[in-house]
Structure formats: C-alpha cells, structure tokens
Amino acid sequence: MNVDYDKYELVCGLEVHIQMLTKTKAYVSDSYFYGALPNTQVSPITLGHPGTLPKSNKKVIEYGIRLGLACNSEITREMYYDRKNYFYADLPKGYQVTQDATPICWGGYIDIQTDGVDKRIELTRIHMEEDSGKSIHDQDPFNTLVDFNRAGVPLLEIVTEPVFSSSSEAYQFLSEVRKLIRYLEICDGNMEEGSMRCDANVSVRIKGQKELGQRTEVKNMNSISNVKKAIEFETKRQIEELEKGNSIVMETRSFDAVNQTTFSLRAKSEAHDYRYFPEPDLLPLLVTEKQIQDVKAELPPLPWELLSKYINDFGLSKYDAEILTEDKALALYYEEVVAHTNKYKSAANWLIGDVKSWLNQNAVPVKDFPLEPKKISDLIAIIDEGKVSHSVASQSIFPVMVKELDKSPLEIAEGLNLIQDSDEDNILEFVKEAIAKYPQKVEEYKNGNKGLIGLFMGEVMKLSQRKADPKAANKILRELLEK
Ligand code: ADP
Ligand code: MG
C-alpha cells in the first residue's frame, strides 16, 4: 500500500510516574529499597488489613512541592487523597490511594530544545499516589507470582498536555525530567529498574485539523529510547489503519522491545469505573505559605539555570555546558572550581577531559572524586603563570595529584623537577643548539616545509629536559628559523 505519511501529524501527551526516594512508604513506615527479597517489606498496613490506619508521609508532600516549584506549577493549598477502586492481583487493598480532584500541583511547564528549536511543554498536573505491587510472570512456568514490596511506595505522576508533535520532543522531555528529578533528589530516575515509568498517549490527525484524533495509550517502556521507538511505531500504525479506512480504537497497548512494535493489552471501553471518593482514613492536607517558602529556600540550582549561566555568563559552548550539567555532581564540582578561578573554559576542559577520563578509568562516580575542587583551580593557575605547560600538567602532575591528595600542584611540580623554564635567554640557547644540529632541515624549513617545526620543538624539549616553556620556545624557534 502506498501511504502518504506526510499528510498526518502526531499528537502525543505523556504520563510520567516517578518513584520517590523516601526512606519509607507513602502511608506507612515500611521501608522500601529496590532489589529486596520479595514480600519482605510488607506490613498489615501496606496490605490494608482491617483495623489498620494509614498515615501520610510528609516527605512526599515536600517532594511534590519541590517538583512543582521547579516546574513553575501552582501548588495546591488544600487537598485530600482519593481512593481509586479496581481489582488487580498486585493491588492488595483493592484500591489505590491517589489524588483525583485535588492534585498537589496544577499547570507549570518544562522547556526543551529539539534540533535547536525551543519548545515549552505544558504540564496539566502533578499528583501524589501510591504504587501497586508487582506481578512476576516469568519465574514460574504455571503461575504468576506477586511481590508486594512495591505496594504503597510513593509516586508522583506528571501529566502533560497533548503537546508533543514528534517522538524526539518526547525523548528530550523525558531526558529533562530525568535530569530534573535527579537534581532535585526526589527520584533516582532509573527507568530500567522501574523507578521512572512513562505512558505515551498517541494520536494522529490530518495536518491542519483542529480536533484531536482518537488516542491509544502505550505502556511498559523501560528506557527513554524505547518510548521514542514506541511513539514512532504507534504513529505509523495509526496512519496505516486510517489509510486502510479503519478507525482507531481507544485501547491500552504494550511495547514489545524485542520486535519494536506495540500490541493491544486491553480496550479502554473495558476500563473500570474507578468510583473515586475521598480517602476516609487520611486527613485532608493543608499546605502553608511557610512550607512552600521553606522548600523554595532549599531548592538546589536547576539544570537549565546552570546551563544558561555557563553558556551566557561563562562563554562555554553549548556542548561543554551540556556535559557539565548532565550530572548534578559534576556541575556542583565545577561550581566549586570556578569559585576559585575565572578561567571558566580551562576549568571546563579539565573536568570534561582529564577528570572525566580518570573517573571512567577507575569506575568512580563524580561524587567520590577524591580531589578537592580548589586543587584544579590551583593547577590552572600554575599553568597560567607559565610555571608548567598544559601537557606536563596533564601527563605528569594531575596523575600524582589524585594520589597524593595533601600536596598542592606546585609542590608536586617542584618535587618532580617539572617547573618550566620561561627565561628567554635560556630557551634561546636550547633553540640555537637545536638549529645547529640539523642544518639540512633548516634549509628544508626555509623552503616551505613548515611541519619541521615539530622536529625542532622536540629537540628543544629534549635538550631542556622538557622544561622549556613550549610557548616561548615555539616563538623563539620561528623567529630564528624565519630570519
Ligand atoms: P487517562 O487517565 O484516562 O489516561 P487523561 O485525561 O489523564 O486520561 O489523559 C492522559 C494523557 O493523555 C495526557 O497526557 C493527555 O495530554 C493525553 N491525551 C489526551 N487526549 C489525547 C489525544 N487525543 N492524543 C494524544 N494525547 C492525548
Ligand atoms: Mg492514562
């Protein structure tokens, strides 16, 4: 079939569930951490046994406010929890405590950039809810097993407006969300472990049409790139259905990562009436102005604020600024380095280059990097003062700095006899000696083989035992050779 895909456009809205990094669950003091033995983090309250009473975890509200403030959402002052009733084997209480009518945040936005184009992604709402347990289908050939550890773990759900018009925008948005929640330290953002999950609502319509098309909802994607692939597959599938004269049915679909397709899980028409009503066992919540101000005062720098500062105030390239801000720990380290130096570009180069390679080689996360940030600025300073060359600093001083943590770069340079000689008279002697050694090459240089400068530089460095200031040596060499 000859399908004109370009006739259509995609409309997508995302629902992102993020699991809070709280020590205990949303309404009970059971602890939760990923990877614990099944059903070891479960109390009668988690199971909702008769006579038990839940109690809401204050941290969850604080985290919700933190996220809402970062997204410029309106924080709800008076709210209550609702019960969403449905039956599922891994839902021990037969209902999920959530927020229906009074989400903790309304509105707000997250800005993204896709292929150089800025776009503001509007959020509909952010609400608090609890997770269900987990059904395990692949460990017993005949039965589905249930692990209730995750039941009652607090989630925030971010719901966007139907504003994505490409799978790349969705990809960028999820990358920004993941970075943000890691900066805010409210969720670890690990999609592979299920602590960040995304449902993609996908519809298509003829370009120029106002009304939205019928949507399907795709679940079960465990990476950001799989969300992108699922949206792409689903867009194509829907266009082909419409072109065949079929209509799209409202349904929940699952992503098959192996075949990179989606398949129908259940029709939405089979969806339950959730019979929401206010949760009678939990008190309504009042958020005060003071609470909001307290959370605001404790907000860390946000990734886009740092990005903009590095590009606009520090003059870094977008590429460098993105690498520095990708990981909060690296950005905070950089912040400390530049508190001691205004060589912003050199500081960025050191972190993106030597420091990151050291971390990779030693499989150490940035937060465990042993060197104090000031040492990096000290190293930049002695290069700047002409005491050591950049290459000596990188090859001979930095590797010692990370081992001998109490020594300054200058002490190390002196100890290893690496302080370079910037005395032009001394360098002139080495240059003359180097030139005298290769009269033939001097001729060739003069005849246009400028690449030979490397040979002479090598000789000067050898004669000076690598201590001649390369910048000065290069300058003097050129002067003499071009005479
Ligand atoms: P539900 O809870 O049944 O999924 P919601 O009203 O909460 O319904 O919508 C969920 C998501 O679906 C939102 O992100 C919204 O932007 C998106 N959405 C709604 N209608 C469409 C549509 N026609 N096409 C694409 N996305 C849509
Ligand atoms: Mg939905």
XYZ file of C-alpha atoms and ligand atoms in Angstrom:
511
model
C 0.000 0.000 0.000
C 1.217 3.455 -0.842
C 0.809 5.501 2.312
C 1.235 9.244 2.433
C 2.574 9.589 5.970
C 3.248 13.283 5.499
C -0.445 14.010 5.310
C -0.696 13.315 9.042
C 0.764 14.748 12.193
C 1.398 13.180 15.550
C -0.134 14.433 18.800
C 1.237 12.935 21.972
C 0.796 13.500 25.698
C 2.897 11.790 28.358
C 2.169 10.490 31.843
C 5.355 10.028 33.852
C 5.397 8.140 37.138
C 8.359 8.784 39.359
C 9.102 6.792 42.468
C 10.042 8.949 45.439
C 13.379 8.436 47.163
C 11.755 8.393 50.588
C 13.002 6.098 53.328
C 9.528 4.758 53.973
C 6.338 4.222 52.023
C 3.626 6.779 51.334
C 1.224 5.939 54.171
C 3.124 3.506 56.362
C 6.597 3.273 57.871
C 7.621 0.136 55.931
C 10.981 0.694 54.329
C 11.487 0.188 50.619
C 14.535 -0.347 48.503
C 14.845 -1.891 45.088
C 16.097 -5.447 44.936
C 14.998 -6.615 48.413
C 13.728 -10.210 48.688
C 10.071 -10.366 47.600
C 7.441 -9.672 50.244
C 9.909 -8.682 52.955
C 8.858 -5.015 53.046
C 5.212 -5.539 53.736
C 3.215 -4.822 56.892
C -0.514 -5.212 57.552
C -0.942 -1.503 56.774
C 0.600 -1.953 53.322
C -1.848 -4.802 52.812
C -4.739 -2.693 54.095
C -5.858 -5.262 56.635
C -8.971 -4.389 58.631
C -8.235 -2.204 61.609
C -5.077 -0.689 60.171
C -4.790 3.026 59.549
C -2.518 4.754 57.046
C -0.690 7.972 57.849
C 0.686 10.239 55.186
C 4.426 10.662 54.716
C 5.373 14.358 54.950
C 8.386 13.920 52.691
C 6.162 13.041 49.754
C 4.376 16.366 50.059
C 7.694 18.181 50.333
C 8.967 16.399 47.201
C 5.769 17.232 45.340
C 6.182 20.906 46.224
C 9.852 20.749 45.222
C 8.984 19.400 41.786
C 6.087 21.818 41.394
C 8.245 24.840 42.239
C 10.920 23.722 39.789
C 8.265 23.449 37.059
C 6.561 26.743 37.926
C 3.347 24.934 38.793
C 0.690 26.268 41.086
C 0.878 24.483 44.436
C -2.494 23.398 45.811
C -3.108 24.640 49.363
C -5.989 22.428 50.394
C -6.113 18.905 49.181
C -7.212 15.438 50.017
C -6.466 11.936 48.838
C -8.897 9.844 46.839
C -9.482 6.152 46.532
C -9.340 4.735 43.049
C -11.091 1.386 43.202
C -10.213 -1.512 40.955
C -9.293 -5.132 41.261
C -5.883 -6.381 40.333
C -3.908 -9.228 41.878
C -0.969 -6.994 42.767
C -3.126 -4.295 44.356
C -3.503 -5.612 47.896
C -6.152 -3.187 49.159
C -8.378 -3.320 46.107
C -7.917 0.401 45.710
C -5.077 2.790 45.124
C -4.752 5.949 47.175
C -4.254 8.789 44.722
C -5.296 12.386 44.102
C -8.121 12.851 41.675
C -9.761 16.240 42.135
C -7.003 17.996 44.091
C -3.561 17.203 42.665
C -0.676 18.755 44.581
C 0.303 20.817 41.506
C -1.627 22.371 38.657
C -0.042 23.559 35.450
C 3.603 24.517 35.055
C 5.987 23.651 32.263
C 9.356 22.245 31.310
C 11.282 23.795 28.419
C 13.034 21.564 25.937
C 15.157 22.044 22.875
C 14.940 19.681 19.909
C 17.257 20.146 16.934
C 17.941 23.704 18.026
C 14.260 24.617 18.376
C 12.916 25.664 21.791
C 9.559 24.444 22.954
C 7.647 24.838 26.184
C 5.977 21.610 27.299
C 2.941 22.459 29.412
C 2.057 20.229 32.308
C -1.550 19.540 33.152
C -0.951 18.436 36.720
C 1.275 16.569 39.123
C -0.342 14.363 41.725
C 0.709 12.066 44.535
C -0.255 8.413 44.585
C 0.919 5.039 45.774
C 2.440 2.278 43.682
C 0.962 -1.179 43.315
C 2.825 -4.417 43.926
C 4.470 -6.268 41.104
C 3.202 -9.303 39.203
C 6.013 -11.544 38.039
C 5.149 -13.632 35.017
C 8.488 -15.105 34.051
C 9.716 -17.019 37.097
C 7.185 -19.800 37.411
C 6.023 -21.597 34.272
C 2.465 -22.090 35.533
C 1.707 -19.243 37.931
C 2.012 -15.541 38.207
C 3.905 -14.580 41.354
C 3.206 -11.420 43.306
C 5.688 -9.242 45.167
C 4.025 -6.670 47.424
C 7.222 -4.846 48.402
C 6.470 -2.029 45.990
C 2.860 -1.677 47.142
C 2.408 1.673 48.842
C 5.665 3.197 47.593
C 5.054 6.893 46.930
C 4.851 8.126 43.360
C 4.403 11.492 41.765
C 2.669 11.415 38.423
C 3.406 14.173 35.943
C 0.726 14.546 33.256
C 1.467 16.715 30.227
C -0.908 18.404 27.852
C -1.162 16.733 24.431
C 1.583 18.935 23.006
C 4.314 16.703 21.632
C 4.461 16.695 17.871
C 7.425 14.380 17.415
C 8.985 11.407 19.136
C 12.206 13.429 19.531
C 10.371 16.032 21.593
C 9.120 13.291 23.888
C 12.666 11.947 24.124
C 14.034 15.373 25.059
C 11.279 15.975 27.577
C 11.908 12.685 29.364
C 15.644 13.378 29.419
C 14.932 16.774 31.010
C 12.520 15.265 33.530
C 15.050 12.624 34.496
C 17.791 15.196 34.902
C 15.499 17.452 36.925
C 14.306 14.791 39.367
C 17.909 13.719 39.898
C 18.915 17.327 40.598
C 16.002 17.641 42.996
C 16.989 14.307 44.566
C 13.408 13.146 44.681
C 13.836 10.098 42.414
C 16.811 8.188 41.026
C 15.318 8.247 37.522
C 16.333 4.675 36.693
C 13.851 3.564 34.062
C 15.431 0.103 33.841
C 14.555 -0.508 37.490
C 11.111 0.984 37.047
C 11.631 3.961 39.320
C 10.689 6.243 36.426
C 7.946 4.987 34.113
C 6.195 6.569 31.204
C 2.913 6.019 29.384
C 2.657 7.599 25.965
C -0.737 8.709 24.667
C -0.567 8.782 20.908
C -2.974 10.018 18.263
C -2.653 11.268 14.719
C -4.667 13.737 12.700
C -4.634 15.236 9.232
C -2.316 18.255 9.240
C -4.250 21.427 9.814
C -7.121 19.662 11.547
C -8.066 21.208 14.896
C -9.719 18.333 16.746
C -7.587 15.651 18.289
C -7.672 12.172 16.841
C -8.590 9.077 18.833
C -5.691 8.124 21.083
C -4.158 4.905 22.260
C -2.028 4.612 25.354
C 1.279 2.718 25.239
C 2.771 1.315 28.442
C 5.753 -0.743 29.551
C 8.714 1.047 28.113
C 11.840 0.735 30.187
C 14.056 3.303 28.555
C 13.686 6.743 27.064
C 14.732 5.493 23.646
C 12.061 2.799 23.806
C 9.437 5.484 24.455
C 10.662 7.194 21.311
C 10.516 3.972 19.311
C 7.065 3.110 20.642
C 5.694 6.515 19.619
C 7.216 6.123 16.169
C 5.769 2.667 15.698
C 2.370 3.695 17.013
C 2.224 6.781 14.785
C 2.969 4.713 11.727
C 0.482 2.012 12.709
C -2.326 4.502 13.286
C -1.709 6.282 9.975
C -1.772 2.955 8.155
C -5.024 1.955 9.891
C -6.668 5.226 8.930
C -5.430 4.965 5.376
C -6.930 1.483 5.180
C -10.235 3.070 6.121
C -10.218 1.647 9.650
C -10.745 3.715 12.752
C -8.506 3.852 15.795
C -9.919 2.238 18.898
C -9.283 3.608 22.351
C -7.047 0.986 23.885
C -4.083 0.346 26.103
C -1.133 -1.110 24.244
C 2.172 -2.539 25.356
C 5.582 -2.006 23.792
C 7.402 -5.101 22.617
C 11.058 -4.126 22.883
C 12.299 -7.186 21.005
C 10.255 -6.561 17.868
C 9.949 -2.815 18.477
C 6.209 -2.905 17.946
C 3.163 -2.297 20.123
C 0.320 -4.730 20.731
C -3.089 -4.379 22.310
C -3.359 -5.158 26.031
C -6.960 -4.177 26.638
C -9.611 -1.973 25.141
C -10.305 1.182 27.121
C -14.005 0.507 26.915
C -13.341 -2.404 29.248
C -11.846 0.098 31.677
C -13.376 0.184 35.098
C -15.371 2.910 36.590
C -12.898 3.726 39.325
C -15.556 5.041 41.709
C -13.261 7.707 43.128
C -14.141 9.050 46.549
C -12.160 10.935 49.192
C -9.946 8.584 51.198
C -11.672 8.479 54.598
C -8.658 7.181 56.550
C -6.326 10.062 55.724
C -6.798 13.637 56.837
C -7.070 16.408 54.273
C -3.781 18.243 53.786
C -3.144 21.937 54.158
C -0.016 23.397 52.617
C 1.050 26.663 54.198
C 2.902 29.562 52.609
C 5.731 28.925 55.047
C 6.041 25.315 53.910
C 6.317 26.469 50.312
C 8.887 29.127 51.201
C 10.937 26.593 53.170
C 11.045 24.215 50.230
C 11.904 27.084 47.891
C 14.811 28.152 50.106
C 16.264 24.654 49.933
C 15.920 24.185 46.159
C 19.216 23.215 44.522
C 20.369 25.032 41.386
C 18.312 23.712 38.486
C 19.976 22.172 35.436
C 18.663 24.753 32.965
C 19.741 27.642 35.216
C 23.292 26.295 35.280
C 23.246 25.588 31.549
C 22.238 29.129 30.773
C 24.812 30.571 33.182
C 27.628 28.513 31.642
C 26.723 29.496 28.101
C 25.736 33.132 28.618
C 27.904 34.239 31.545
C 30.902 31.922 31.239
C 31.047 31.782 27.430
C 31.196 27.983 27.278
C 29.969 26.150 24.209
C 26.544 24.564 24.451
C 28.237 21.201 24.088
C 30.530 21.746 27.098
C 27.726 23.259 29.164
C 25.528 20.239 28.468
C 28.195 17.781 29.534
C 28.838 19.698 32.752
C 25.161 19.924 33.664
C 24.178 16.390 32.650
C 25.229 15.132 36.076
C 24.452 17.296 39.094
C 27.553 16.121 40.959
C 29.790 17.215 38.080
C 28.025 20.583 37.836
C 28.395 21.190 41.567
C 32.064 20.240 41.380
C 32.521 22.684 38.529
C 30.744 25.349 40.580
C 33.344 24.872 43.299
C 36.263 25.007 40.871
C 35.049 28.265 39.352
C 34.550 29.718 42.806
C 38.376 29.891 42.825
C 39.168 30.817 39.241
C 37.632 32.766 36.413
C 39.291 30.549 33.807
C 35.895 29.040 33.048
C 36.900 27.397 29.827
C 40.081 25.815 31.232
C 38.153 24.575 34.250
C 35.529 23.020 31.953
C 38.263 21.404 29.851
C 39.899 19.864 32.881
C 36.636 18.381 34.104
C 35.424 17.160 30.732
C 38.876 15.861 29.830
C 41.262 14.632 32.495
C 38.837 14.370 35.391
C 36.138 12.501 33.472
C 38.633 10.087 31.943
C 40.117 9.399 35.351
C 36.630 8.715 36.724
C 35.816 6.417 33.815
C 39.071 4.530 34.022
C 38.686 3.993 37.741
C 34.906 3.447 37.627
C 34.418 6.105 40.294
C 31.256 8.258 40.375
C 31.810 12.019 40.394
C 30.603 12.341 43.966
C 33.515 10.135 45.077
C 36.205 12.001 43.147
C 38.916 12.406 45.790
C 40.451 15.703 44.730
C 39.191 18.942 46.251
C 37.945 21.312 43.547
C 40.360 24.032 44.628
C 43.284 21.833 43.536
C 42.035 22.016 39.959
C 41.961 25.794 40.098
C 45.469 25.765 41.622
C 46.652 23.634 38.736
C 45.073 26.003 36.220
C 46.815 28.890 37.996
C 50.322 27.434 37.707
C 49.766 26.705 34.006
C 48.578 30.243 33.591
C 51.597 31.650 35.366
C 53.794 29.731 32.932
C 55.245 27.518 35.669
C 54.264 24.310 33.914
C 52.934 23.577 30.447
C 49.487 22.164 29.935
C 50.850 18.874 28.695
C 53.156 18.426 31.681
C 50.239 19.294 33.972
C 48.041 16.740 32.291
C 50.587 13.957 31.883
C 52.759 14.295 34.941
C 51.089 16.419 37.631
C 47.400 15.526 37.552
C 48.018 11.767 37.908
C 50.055 12.450 41.053
C 47.543 14.939 42.446
C 44.827 12.268 42.582
C 47.151 10.003 44.537
C 48.919 12.446 46.842
C 45.905 14.347 48.000
C 47.627 16.536 50.568
C 50.120 18.054 48.106
C 49.475 21.145 46.038
C 50.103 21.006 42.280
C 53.036 23.381 42.751
C 54.639 21.135 45.380
C 54.242 18.173 43.049
C 55.724 20.098 40.112
C 58.680 21.202 42.220
C 59.173 17.760 43.699
C 59.321 16.207 40.239
C 61.511 18.991 38.914
C 58.884 19.974 36.384
C 58.825 23.739 36.779
C 59.324 25.027 33.308
C 61.917 27.493 32.238
C 60.408 30.641 30.777
C 63.674 32.511 30.788
C 64.045 33.583 27.175
C 67.834 33.667 27.311
C 67.990 30.060 28.461
C 65.483 28.986 25.851
C 67.391 30.848 23.156
C 70.447 28.709 23.924
C 68.459 25.488 23.507
C 66.921 26.782 20.298
C 70.310 27.675 18.846
C 71.656 24.256 19.759
C 68.671 22.510 18.149
C 69.023 24.516 14.955
C 72.748 23.906 14.765
C 72.143 20.177 14.961
C 70.058 19.988 11.745
C 71.401 22.420 9.122
C 69.798 20.399 6.304
C 66.368 20.573 7.968
C 66.751 24.320 8.405
C 67.092 24.615 4.639
C 64.036 22.470 4.100
C 62.083 24.567 6.574
C 63.088 27.713 4.799
C 61.982 26.120 1.530
C 58.493 25.754 2.885
C 58.349 22.524 4.907
C 56.893 24.276 7.966
C 55.926 20.962 9.526
C 59.565 20.565 10.556
C 58.882 22.932 13.462
C 57.808 19.824 15.360
C 61.215 18.261 14.978
C 62.958 21.373 16.324
C 60.463 21.705 19.163
C 61.110 18.087 20.094
C 64.815 18.760 20.157
C 64.424 21.877 22.308
C 62.247 19.958 24.755
C 64.786 17.134 24.870
C 67.731 19.483 25.408
C 65.863 21.328 28.133
C 64.730 18.067 29.733
C 61.142 19.053 28.881
C 61.390 22.171 30.967
C 61.455 24.857 28.303
C 58.190 26.788 28.183
C 56.764 25.430 24.899
C 55.002 28.679 24.015
C 58.161 30.725 24.393
C 60.275 28.055 22.678
C 57.939 27.934 19.722
C 58.028 31.689 19.329
C 61.816 31.914 19.513
C 62.240 28.965 17.144
C 60.041 30.567 14.489
C 61.860 33.837 14.839
C 65.262 32.232 14.301
C 64.166 29.884 11.528
C 62.467 32.611 9.600
C 65.349 35.009 9.795
P -6.299 8.811 31.351
O -6.037 8.927 32.820
O -7.501 8.016 31.010
O -5.102 8.323 30.600
P -6.110 11.708 30.980
O -7.181 12.681 30.657
O -5.464 11.826 32.298
O -6.674 10.259 30.771
O -5.036 11.886 29.820
C -3.813 11.346 29.875
C -2.864 11.879 28.829
O -3.369 11.739 27.510
C -2.471 13.330 28.954
O -1.076 13.390 28.893
C -3.074 13.985 27.723
O -2.259 15.037 27.268
C -3.074 12.864 26.739
N -4.094 12.950 25.700
C -5.402 13.156 25.865
N -6.039 13.123 24.672
C -5.106 12.888 23.721
C -5.132 12.717 22.297
N -6.256 12.772 21.612
N -3.962 12.470 21.682
C -2.818 12.366 22.361
N -2.741 12.513 23.686
C -3.850 12.762 24.379
Mg -3.507 7.467 31.139
